[in-house]
PDB file of C-alpha atoms in Angstrom:
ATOM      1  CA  UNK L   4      59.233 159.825  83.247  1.00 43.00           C
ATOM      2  CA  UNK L   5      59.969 163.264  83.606  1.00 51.00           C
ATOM      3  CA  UNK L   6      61.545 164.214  87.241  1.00 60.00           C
ATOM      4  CA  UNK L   7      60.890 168.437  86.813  1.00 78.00           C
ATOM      5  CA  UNK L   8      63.421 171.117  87.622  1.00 88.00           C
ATOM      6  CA  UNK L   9      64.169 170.736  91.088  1.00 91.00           C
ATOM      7  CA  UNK L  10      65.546 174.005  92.843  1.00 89.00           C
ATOM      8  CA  UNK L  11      67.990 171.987  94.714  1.00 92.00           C
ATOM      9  CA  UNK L  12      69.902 168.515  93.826  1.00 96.00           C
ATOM     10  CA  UNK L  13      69.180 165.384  95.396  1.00 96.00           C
ATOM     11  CA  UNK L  14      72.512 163.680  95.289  1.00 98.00           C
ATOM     12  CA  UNK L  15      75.715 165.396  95.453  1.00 98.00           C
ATOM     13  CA  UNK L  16      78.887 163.515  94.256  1.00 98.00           C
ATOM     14  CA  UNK L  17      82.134 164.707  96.261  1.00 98.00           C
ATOM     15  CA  UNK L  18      85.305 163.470  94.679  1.00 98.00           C
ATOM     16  CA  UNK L  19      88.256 163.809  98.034  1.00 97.00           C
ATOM     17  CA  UNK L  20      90.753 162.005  95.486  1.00 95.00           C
ATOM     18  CA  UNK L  21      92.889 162.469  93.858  1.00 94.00           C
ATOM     19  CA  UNK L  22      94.327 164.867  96.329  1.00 92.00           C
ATOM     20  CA  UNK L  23      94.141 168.516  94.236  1.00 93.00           C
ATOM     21  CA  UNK L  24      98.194 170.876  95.065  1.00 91.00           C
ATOM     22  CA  UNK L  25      95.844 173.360  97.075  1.00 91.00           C
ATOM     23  CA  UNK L  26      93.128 171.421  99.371  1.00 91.00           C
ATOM     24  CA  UNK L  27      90.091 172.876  99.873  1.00 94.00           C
ATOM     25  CA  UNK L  28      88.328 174.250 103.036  1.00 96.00           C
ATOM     26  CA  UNK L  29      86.609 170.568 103.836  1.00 97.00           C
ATOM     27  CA  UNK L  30      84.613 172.277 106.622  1.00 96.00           C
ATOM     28  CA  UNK L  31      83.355 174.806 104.618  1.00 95.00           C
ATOM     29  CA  UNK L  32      81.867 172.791 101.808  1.00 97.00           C
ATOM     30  CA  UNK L  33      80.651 170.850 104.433  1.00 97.00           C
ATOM     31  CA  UNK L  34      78.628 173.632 105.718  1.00 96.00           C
ATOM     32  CA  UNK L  35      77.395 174.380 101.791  1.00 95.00           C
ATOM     33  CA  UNK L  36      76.206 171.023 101.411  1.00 97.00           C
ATOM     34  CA  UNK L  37      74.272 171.060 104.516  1.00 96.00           C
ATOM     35  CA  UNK L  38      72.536 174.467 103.533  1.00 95.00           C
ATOM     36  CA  UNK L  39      70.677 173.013 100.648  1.00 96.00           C
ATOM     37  CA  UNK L  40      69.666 169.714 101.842  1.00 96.00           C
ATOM     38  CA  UNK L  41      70.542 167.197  99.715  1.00 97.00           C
ATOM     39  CA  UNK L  42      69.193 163.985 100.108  1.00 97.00           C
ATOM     40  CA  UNK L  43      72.362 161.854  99.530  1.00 98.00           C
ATOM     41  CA  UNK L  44      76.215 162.990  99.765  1.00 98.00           C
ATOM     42  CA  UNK L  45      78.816 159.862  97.460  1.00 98.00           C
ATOM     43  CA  UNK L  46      81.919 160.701  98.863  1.00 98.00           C
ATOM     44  CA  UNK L  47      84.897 159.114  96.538  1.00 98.00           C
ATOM     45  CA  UNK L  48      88.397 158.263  98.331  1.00 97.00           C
ATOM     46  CA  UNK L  49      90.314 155.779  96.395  1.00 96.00           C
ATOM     47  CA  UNK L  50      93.818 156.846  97.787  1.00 93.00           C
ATOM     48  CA  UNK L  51      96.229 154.557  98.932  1.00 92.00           C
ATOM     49  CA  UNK L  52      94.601 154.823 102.144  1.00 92.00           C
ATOM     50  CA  UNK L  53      91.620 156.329 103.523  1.00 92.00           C
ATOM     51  CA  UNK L  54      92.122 160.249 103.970  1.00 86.00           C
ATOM     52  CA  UNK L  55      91.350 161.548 107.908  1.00 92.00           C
ATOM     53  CA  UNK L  56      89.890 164.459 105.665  1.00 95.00           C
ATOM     54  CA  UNK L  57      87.097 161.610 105.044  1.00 96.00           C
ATOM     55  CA  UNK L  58      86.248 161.121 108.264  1.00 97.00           C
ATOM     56  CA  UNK L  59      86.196 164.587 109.126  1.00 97.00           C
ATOM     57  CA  UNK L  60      83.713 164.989 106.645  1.00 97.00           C
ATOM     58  CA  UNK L  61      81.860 161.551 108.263  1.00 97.00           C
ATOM     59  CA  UNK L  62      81.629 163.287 111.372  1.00 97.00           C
ATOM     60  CA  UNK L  63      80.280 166.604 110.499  1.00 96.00           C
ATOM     61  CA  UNK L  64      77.251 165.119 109.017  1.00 96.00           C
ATOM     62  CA  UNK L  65      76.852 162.774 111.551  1.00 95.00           C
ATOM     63  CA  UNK L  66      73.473 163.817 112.928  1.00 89.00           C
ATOM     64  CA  UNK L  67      72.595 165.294 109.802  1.00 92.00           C
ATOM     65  CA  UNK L  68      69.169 163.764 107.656  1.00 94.00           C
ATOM     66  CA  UNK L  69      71.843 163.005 104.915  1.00 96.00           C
ATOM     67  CA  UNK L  70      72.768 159.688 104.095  1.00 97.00           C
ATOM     68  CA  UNK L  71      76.050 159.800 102.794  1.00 98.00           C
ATOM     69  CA  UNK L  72      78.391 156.850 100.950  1.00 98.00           C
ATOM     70  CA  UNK L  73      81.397 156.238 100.571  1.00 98.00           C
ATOM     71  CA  UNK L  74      82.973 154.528  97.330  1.00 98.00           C
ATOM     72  CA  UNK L  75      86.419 153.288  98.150  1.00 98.00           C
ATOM     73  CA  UNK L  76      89.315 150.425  97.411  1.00 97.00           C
ATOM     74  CA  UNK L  77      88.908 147.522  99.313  1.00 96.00           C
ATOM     75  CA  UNK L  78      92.261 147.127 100.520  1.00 95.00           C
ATOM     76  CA  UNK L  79      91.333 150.529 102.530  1.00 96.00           C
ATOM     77  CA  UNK L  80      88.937 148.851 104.635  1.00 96.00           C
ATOM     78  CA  UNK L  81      89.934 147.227 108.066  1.00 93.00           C
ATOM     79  CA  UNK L  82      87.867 146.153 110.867  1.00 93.00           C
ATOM     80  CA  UNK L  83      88.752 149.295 112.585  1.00 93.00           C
ATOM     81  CA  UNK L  84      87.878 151.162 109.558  1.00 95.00           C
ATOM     82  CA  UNK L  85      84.746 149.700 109.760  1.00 96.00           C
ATOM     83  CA  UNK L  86      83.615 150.503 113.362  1.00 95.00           C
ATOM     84  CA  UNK L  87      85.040 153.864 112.769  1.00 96.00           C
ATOM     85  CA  UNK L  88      82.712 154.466 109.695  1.00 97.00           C
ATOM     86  CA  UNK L  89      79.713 152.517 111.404  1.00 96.00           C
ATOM     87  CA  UNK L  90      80.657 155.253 114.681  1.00 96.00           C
ATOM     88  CA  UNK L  91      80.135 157.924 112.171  1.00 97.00           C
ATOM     89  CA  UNK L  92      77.009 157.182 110.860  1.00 96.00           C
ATOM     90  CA  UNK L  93      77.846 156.058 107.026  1.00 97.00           C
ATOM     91  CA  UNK L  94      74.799 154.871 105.371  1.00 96.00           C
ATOM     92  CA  UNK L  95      76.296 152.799 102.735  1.00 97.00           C
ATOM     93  CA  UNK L  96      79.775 151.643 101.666  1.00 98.00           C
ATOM     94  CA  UNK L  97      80.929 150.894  97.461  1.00 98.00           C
ATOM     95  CA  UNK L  98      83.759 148.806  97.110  1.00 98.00           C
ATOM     96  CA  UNK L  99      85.548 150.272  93.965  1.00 98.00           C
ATOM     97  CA  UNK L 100      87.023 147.952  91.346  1.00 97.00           C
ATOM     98  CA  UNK L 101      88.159 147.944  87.755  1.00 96.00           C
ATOM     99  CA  UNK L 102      88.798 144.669  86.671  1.00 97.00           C
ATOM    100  CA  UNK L 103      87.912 140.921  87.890  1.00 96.00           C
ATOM    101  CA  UNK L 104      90.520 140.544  89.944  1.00 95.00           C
ATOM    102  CA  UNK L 105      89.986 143.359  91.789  1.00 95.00           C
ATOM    103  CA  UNK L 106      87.159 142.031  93.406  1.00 96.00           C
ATOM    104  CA  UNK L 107      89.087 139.240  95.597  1.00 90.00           C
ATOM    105  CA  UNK L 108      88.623 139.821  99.129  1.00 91.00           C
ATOM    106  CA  UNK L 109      85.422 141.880  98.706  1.00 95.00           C
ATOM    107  CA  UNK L 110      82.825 138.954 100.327  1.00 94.00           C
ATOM    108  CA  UNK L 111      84.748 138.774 103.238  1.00 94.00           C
ATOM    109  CA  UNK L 112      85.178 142.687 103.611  1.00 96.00           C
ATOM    110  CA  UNK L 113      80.795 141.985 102.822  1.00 93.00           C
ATOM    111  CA  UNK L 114      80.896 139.379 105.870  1.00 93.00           C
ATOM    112  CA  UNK L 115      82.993 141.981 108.640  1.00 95.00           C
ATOM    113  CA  UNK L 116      80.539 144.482 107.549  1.00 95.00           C
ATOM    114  CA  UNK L 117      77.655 142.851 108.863  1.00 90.00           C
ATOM    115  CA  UNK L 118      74.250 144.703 108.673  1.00 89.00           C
ATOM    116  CA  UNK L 119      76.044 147.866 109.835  1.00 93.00           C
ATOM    117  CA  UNK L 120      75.195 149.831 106.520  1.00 94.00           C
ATOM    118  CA  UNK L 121      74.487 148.329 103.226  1.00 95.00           C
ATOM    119  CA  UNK L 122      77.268 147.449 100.937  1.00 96.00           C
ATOM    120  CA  UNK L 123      78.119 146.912  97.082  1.00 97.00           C
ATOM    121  CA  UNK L 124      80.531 146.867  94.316  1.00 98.00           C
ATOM    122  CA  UNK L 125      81.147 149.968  92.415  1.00 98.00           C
ATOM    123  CA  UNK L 126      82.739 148.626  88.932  1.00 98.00           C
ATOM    124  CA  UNK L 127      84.226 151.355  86.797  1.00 97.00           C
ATOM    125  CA  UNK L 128      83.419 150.865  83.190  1.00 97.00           C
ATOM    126  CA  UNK L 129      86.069 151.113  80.655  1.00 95.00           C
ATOM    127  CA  UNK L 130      87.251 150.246  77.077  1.00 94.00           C
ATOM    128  CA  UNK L 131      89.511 147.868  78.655  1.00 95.00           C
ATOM    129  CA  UNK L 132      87.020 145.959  81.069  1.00 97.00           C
ATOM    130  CA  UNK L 133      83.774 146.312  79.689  1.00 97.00           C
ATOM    131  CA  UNK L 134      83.510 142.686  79.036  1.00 97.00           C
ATOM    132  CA  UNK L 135      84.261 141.109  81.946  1.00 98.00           C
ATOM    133  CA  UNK L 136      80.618 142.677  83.172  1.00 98.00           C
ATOM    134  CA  UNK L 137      78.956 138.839  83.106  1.00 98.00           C
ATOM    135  CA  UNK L 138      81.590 137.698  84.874  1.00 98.00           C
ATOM    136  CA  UNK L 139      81.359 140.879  87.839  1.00 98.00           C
ATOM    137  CA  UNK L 140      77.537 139.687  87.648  1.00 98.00           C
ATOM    138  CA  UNK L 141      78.047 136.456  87.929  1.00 98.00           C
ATOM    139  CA  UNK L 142      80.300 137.494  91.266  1.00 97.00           C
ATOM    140  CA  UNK L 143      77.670 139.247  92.691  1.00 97.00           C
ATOM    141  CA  UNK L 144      75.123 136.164  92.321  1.00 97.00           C
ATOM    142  CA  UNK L 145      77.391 133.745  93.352  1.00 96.00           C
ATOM    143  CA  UNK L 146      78.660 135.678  96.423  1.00 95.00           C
ATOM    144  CA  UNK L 147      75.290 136.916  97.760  1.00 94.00           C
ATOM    145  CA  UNK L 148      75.765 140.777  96.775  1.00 95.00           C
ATOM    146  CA  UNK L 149      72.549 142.454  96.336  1.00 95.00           C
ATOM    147  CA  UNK L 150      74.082 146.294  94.750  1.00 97.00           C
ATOM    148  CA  UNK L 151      76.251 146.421  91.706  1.00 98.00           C
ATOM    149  CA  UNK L 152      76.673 150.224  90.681  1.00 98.00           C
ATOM    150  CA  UNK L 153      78.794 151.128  87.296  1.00 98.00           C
ATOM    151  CA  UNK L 154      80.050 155.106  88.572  1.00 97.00           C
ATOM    152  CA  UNK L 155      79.851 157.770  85.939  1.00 96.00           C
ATOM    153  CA  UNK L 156      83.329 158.643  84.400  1.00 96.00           C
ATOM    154  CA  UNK L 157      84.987 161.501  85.982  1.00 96.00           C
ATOM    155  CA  UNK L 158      85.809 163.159  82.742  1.00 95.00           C
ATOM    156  CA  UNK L 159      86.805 166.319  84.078  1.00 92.00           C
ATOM    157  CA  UNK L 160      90.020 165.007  84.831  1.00 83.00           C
ATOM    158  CA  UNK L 161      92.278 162.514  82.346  1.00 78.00           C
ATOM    159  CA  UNK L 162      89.724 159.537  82.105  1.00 85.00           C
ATOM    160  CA  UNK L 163      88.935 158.461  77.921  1.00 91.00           C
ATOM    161  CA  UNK L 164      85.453 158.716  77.251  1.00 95.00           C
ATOM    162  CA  UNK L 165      84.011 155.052  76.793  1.00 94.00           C
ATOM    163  CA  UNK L 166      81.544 154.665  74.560  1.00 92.00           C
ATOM    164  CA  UNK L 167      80.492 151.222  73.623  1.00 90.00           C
ATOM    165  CA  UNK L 168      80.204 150.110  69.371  1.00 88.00           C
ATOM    166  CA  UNK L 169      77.337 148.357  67.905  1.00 86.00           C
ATOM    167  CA  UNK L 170      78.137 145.176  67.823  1.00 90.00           C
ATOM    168  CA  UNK L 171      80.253 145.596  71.612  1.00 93.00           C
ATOM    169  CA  UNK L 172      76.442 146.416  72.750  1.00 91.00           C
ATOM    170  CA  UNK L 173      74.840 143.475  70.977  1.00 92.00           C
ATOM    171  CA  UNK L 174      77.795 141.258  72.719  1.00 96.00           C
ATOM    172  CA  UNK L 175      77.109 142.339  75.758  1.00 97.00           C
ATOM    173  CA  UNK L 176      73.270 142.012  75.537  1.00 96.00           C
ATOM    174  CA  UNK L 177      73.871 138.275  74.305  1.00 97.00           C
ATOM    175  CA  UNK L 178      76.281 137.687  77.551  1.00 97.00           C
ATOM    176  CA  UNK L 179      74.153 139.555  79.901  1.00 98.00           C
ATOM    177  CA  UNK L 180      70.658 137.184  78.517  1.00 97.00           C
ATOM    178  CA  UNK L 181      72.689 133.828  79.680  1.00 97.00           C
ATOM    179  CA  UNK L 182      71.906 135.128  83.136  1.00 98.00           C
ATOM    180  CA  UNK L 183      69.305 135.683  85.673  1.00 97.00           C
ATOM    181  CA  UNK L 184      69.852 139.392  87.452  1.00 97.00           C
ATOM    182  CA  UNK L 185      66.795 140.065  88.300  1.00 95.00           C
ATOM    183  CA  UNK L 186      67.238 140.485  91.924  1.00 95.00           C
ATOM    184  CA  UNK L 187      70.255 142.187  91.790  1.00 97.00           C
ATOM    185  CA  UNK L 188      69.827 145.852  92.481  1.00 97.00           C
ATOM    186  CA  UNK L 189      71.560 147.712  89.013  1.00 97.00           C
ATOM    187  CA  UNK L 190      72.809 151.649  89.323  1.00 97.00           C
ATOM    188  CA  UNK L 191      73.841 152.326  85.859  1.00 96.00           C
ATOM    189  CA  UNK L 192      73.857 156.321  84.391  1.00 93.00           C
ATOM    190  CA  UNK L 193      75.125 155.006  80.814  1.00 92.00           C
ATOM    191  CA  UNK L 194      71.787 154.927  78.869  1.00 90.00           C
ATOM    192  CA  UNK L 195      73.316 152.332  76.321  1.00 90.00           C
ATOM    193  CA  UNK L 196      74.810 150.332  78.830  1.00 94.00           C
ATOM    194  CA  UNK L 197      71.630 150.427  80.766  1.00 93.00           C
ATOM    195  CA  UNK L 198      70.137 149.313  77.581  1.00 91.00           C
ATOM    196  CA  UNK L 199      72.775 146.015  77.689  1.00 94.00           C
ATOM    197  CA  UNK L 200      71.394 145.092  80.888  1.00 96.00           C
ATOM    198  CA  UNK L 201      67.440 145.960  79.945  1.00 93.00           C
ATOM    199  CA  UNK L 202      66.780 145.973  76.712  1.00 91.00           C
ATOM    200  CA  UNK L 203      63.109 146.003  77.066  1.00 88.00           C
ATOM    201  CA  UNK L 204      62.880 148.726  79.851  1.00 88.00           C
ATOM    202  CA  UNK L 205      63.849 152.209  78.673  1.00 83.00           C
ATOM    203  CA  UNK L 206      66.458 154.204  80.469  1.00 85.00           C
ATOM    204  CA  UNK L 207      64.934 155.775  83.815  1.00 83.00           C
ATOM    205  CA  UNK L 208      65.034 159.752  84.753  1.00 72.00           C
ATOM    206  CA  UNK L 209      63.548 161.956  81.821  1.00 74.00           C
ATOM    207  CA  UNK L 210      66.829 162.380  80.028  1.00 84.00           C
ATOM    208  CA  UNK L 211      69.560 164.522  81.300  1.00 90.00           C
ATOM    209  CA  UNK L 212      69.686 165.169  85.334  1.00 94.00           C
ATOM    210  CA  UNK L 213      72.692 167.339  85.088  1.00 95.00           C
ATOM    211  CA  UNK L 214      72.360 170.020  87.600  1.00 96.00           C
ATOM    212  CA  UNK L 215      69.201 168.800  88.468  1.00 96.00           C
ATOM    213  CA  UNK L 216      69.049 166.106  90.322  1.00 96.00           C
ATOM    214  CA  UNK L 217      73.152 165.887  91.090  1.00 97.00           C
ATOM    215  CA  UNK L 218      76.249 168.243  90.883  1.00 98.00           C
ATOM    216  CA  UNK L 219      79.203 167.064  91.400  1.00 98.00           C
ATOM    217  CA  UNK L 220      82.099 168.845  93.550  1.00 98.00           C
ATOM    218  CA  UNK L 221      86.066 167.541  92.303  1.00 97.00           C
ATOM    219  CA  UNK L 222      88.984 167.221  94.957  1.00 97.00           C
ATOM    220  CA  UNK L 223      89.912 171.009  93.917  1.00 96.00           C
ATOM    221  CA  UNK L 224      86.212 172.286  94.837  1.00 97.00           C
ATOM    222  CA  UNK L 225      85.298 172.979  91.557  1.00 97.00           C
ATOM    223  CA  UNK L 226      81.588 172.278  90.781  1.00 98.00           C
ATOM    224  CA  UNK L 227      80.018 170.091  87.972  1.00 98.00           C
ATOM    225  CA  UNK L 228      76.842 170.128  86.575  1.00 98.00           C
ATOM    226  CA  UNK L 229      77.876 166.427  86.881  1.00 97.00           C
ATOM    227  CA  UNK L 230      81.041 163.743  87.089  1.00 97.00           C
ATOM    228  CA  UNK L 231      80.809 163.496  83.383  1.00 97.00           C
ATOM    229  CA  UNK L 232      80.223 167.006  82.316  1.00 97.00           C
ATOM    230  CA  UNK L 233      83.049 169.070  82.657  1.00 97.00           C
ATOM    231  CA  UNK L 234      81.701 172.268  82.279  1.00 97.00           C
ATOM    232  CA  UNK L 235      82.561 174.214  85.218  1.00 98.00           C
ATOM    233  CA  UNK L 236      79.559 176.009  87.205  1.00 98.00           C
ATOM    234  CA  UNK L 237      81.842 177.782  89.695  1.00 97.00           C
ATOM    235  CA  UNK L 238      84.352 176.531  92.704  1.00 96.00           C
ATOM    236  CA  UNK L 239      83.541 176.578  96.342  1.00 96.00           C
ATOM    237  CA  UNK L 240      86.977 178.150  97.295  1.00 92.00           C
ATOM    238  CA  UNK L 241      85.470 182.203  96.259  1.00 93.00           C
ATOM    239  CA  UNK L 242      80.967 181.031  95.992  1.00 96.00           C
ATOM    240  CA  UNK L 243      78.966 178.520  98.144  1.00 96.00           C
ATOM    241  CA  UNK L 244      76.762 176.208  96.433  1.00 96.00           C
ATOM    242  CA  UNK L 245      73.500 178.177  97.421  1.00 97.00           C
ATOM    243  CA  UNK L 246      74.812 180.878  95.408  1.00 97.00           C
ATOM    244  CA  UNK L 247      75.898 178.782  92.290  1.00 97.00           C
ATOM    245  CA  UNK L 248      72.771 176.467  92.481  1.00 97.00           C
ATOM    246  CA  UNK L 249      71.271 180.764  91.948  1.00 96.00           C
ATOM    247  CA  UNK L 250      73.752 181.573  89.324  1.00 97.00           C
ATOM    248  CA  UNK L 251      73.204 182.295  85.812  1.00 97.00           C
ATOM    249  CA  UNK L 252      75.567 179.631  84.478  1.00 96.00           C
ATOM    250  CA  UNK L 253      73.904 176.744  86.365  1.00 97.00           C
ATOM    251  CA  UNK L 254      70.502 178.283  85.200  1.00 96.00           C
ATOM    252  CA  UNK L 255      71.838 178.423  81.804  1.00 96.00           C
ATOM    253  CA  UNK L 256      73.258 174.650  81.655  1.00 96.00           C
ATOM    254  CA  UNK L 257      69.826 173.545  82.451  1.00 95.00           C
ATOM    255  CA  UNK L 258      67.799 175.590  79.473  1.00 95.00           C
ATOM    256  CA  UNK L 259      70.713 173.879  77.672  1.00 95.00           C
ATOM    257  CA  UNK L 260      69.962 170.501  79.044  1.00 94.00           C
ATOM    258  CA  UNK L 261      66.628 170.001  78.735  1.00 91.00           C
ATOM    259  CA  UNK L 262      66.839 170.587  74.681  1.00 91.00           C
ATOM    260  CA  UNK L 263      67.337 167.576  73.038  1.00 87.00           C
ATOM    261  CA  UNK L 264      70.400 167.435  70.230  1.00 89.00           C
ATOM    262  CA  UNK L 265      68.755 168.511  67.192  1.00 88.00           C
ATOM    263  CA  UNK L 266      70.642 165.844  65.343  1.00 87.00           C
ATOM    264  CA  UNK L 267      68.050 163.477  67.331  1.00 87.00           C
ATOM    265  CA  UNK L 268      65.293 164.253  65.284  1.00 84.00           C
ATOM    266  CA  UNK L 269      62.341 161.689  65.041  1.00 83.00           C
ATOM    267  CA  UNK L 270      64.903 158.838  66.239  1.00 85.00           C
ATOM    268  CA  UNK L 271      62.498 155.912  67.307  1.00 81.00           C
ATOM    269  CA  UNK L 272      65.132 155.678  70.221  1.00 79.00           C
ATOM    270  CA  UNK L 273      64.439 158.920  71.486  1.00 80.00           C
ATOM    271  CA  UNK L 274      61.895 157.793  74.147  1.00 73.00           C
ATOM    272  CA  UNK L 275      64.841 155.452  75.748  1.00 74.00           C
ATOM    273  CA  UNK L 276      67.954 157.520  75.475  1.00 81.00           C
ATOM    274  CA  UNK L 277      66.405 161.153  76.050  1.00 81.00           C
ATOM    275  CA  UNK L 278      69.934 162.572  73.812  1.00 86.00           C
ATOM    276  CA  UNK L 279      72.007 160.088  75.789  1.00 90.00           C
ATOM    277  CA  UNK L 280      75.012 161.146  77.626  1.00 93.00           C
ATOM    278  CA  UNK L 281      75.646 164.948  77.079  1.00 94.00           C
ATOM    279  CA  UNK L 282      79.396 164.783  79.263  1.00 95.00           C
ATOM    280  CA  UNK L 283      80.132 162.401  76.730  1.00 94.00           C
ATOM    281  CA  UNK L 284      79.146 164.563  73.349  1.00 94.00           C
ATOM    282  CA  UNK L 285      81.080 167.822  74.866  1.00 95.00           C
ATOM    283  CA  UNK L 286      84.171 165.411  75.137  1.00 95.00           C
ATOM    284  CA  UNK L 287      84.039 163.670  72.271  1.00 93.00           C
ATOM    285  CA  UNK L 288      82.155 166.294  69.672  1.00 92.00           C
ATOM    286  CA  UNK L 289      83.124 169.329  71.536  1.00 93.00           C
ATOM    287  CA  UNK L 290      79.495 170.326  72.010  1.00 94.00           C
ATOM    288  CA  UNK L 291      76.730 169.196  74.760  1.00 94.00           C
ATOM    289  CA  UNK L 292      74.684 169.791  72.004  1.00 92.00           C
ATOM    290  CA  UNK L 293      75.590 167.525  69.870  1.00 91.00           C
ATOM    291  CA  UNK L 294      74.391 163.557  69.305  1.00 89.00           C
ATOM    292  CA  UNK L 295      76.110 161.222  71.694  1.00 90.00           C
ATOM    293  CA  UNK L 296      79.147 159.216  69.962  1.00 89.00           C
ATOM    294  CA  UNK L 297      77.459 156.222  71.677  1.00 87.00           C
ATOM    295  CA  UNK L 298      74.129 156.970  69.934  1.00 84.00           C
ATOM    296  CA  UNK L 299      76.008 157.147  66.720  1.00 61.00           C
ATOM    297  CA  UNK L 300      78.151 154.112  66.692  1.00 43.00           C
ATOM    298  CA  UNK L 301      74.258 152.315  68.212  1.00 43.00           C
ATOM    299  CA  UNK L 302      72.755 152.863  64.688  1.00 49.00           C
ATOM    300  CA  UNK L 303      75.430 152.746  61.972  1.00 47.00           C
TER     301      UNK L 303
END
């Protein structure tokens, strides 16, 4: 499936932690996201506590056609959080987690929430947790949550690039077979992890949606073609997004993007992995260009 060069994104990821030395004008990017209609906003707050920047943000696109969600540590939900973000219009609400214990308390946070706006676990993927994913499955079933979303790494910031080895995949794919999933609604952006989970269906989107269908905006302001590549389009404190979104760098990155690695070739894969993960390769190889490390470690 190809999705087409779209001349604006439909998802933009804002990241409001952690908090950057020099904060942003909030109301200003607000105003930038607005002027190119987005579909959805993901706002990210895992501080300590839920920023009042976040609701600011809450209420100046309440009203708005955007339906924005918020991922966020459970311990910074209350029931007056929760009216307060029901108030202000939040579409959906992604408990963040990291490891298995990390999900405790989550069901009943599930219960307070109600039907208010829909609500699911967003489980951050690393070298260090990646297999305790049958047992955050086997949570979801057992605890009647529909949404299960594994974030893309922020790796413009400190986070190691996780890939996952040959036989870590075929482990996974084993673990993952025992169980029934099938009406559990998946987000996964990891082509080979995708391919854990579905190893029959290849990976949705046409390859690379990179400044396409998402940018991404870090605490700072600086924009991403997406969390994962940290190639810098430009930073909303001196441009607005209409004019980056214009800009020869973002029009560049694209041309870029839609080329597959070269080291690709005739791989029978091709068709499922569309280059894989290209934040991943400029990490890891130093290139976007290059094959993803993931791809590599797949097929020796």
């Amino acid at each position: 499936m190809s999705l087409g060069e779209l001349a604006r994104p439909l998802t933009i990821y804002w990241d409001l932690t952690p908090l950057p030395a020099i904060s942003p004008d909030y109301t200003r990017i607000c105003h930038h996201i607005a002027a190119i209609k987005p579909l959805q906003l993901h706002l990210l707050d895992c501080g300590p506590a839920l920023d009042q920047t976040c609701f600011s943000i809450l209420e100046q696109m309440r009203g708005t056609p955007l339906a924005v969600v918020l991922t966020t540590v459970p311990n910074n939900i209350s029931e007056a959080s929760l009216d307060r973000l029901h108030n202000l219009g939040l579409r959906g609400l992604l408990l963040y987690a990291a490891s298995c214990a990390e999900l405790a308390g989550i069901t009943a946070i599930r219960d307070d929430v109600g039907g208010r706006f829909a609500t699911g676990i967003a489980f951050q993927v690393n070298h260090g947790n990646w297999q305790e994913l049958p047992r955050v499955v086997t949570f979801c079933l057992e605890h009647g949550i529909s949404s299960l979303t594994l974030p893309m790494q922020r790796l413009y910031g400190d986070e190691p690039a996780f890939t996952l080895a040959a036989q870590e995949q075929a482990t996974l794919t084993e673990l993952l077979a025992r169980l029934d999933y099938s009406a559990l609604r998946l987000t996964i952006h990891d082509p080979f992890l995708w391919r854990a989970f579905n190893p029959t269906t290849p990976f949705p989107g046409g390859g690379c949606q990179a400044a396409n269908t998402m940018l991404a905006i870090s605490p700072d302001g600086t924009v991403y073609p997406c969390p994962t590549l940290p190639l810098a389009l430009g930073n909303l404190h001196t441009s607005t997004l209409t004019e980056i979104l214009a800009s020869a760098a973002k029009i560049d990155m694209r041309k870029m993007l839609r080329e597959l690695p070269e080291a690709c070739g005739d791989c029978a894969e091709l068709h499922q992995c569309r280059g894989g993960c290209r934040g991943r390769s400029y990490v890891l190889q130093g290139s976007a260009c290059s094959l993803d490390p993931a791809c590599e470690r797949s097929v020796n």
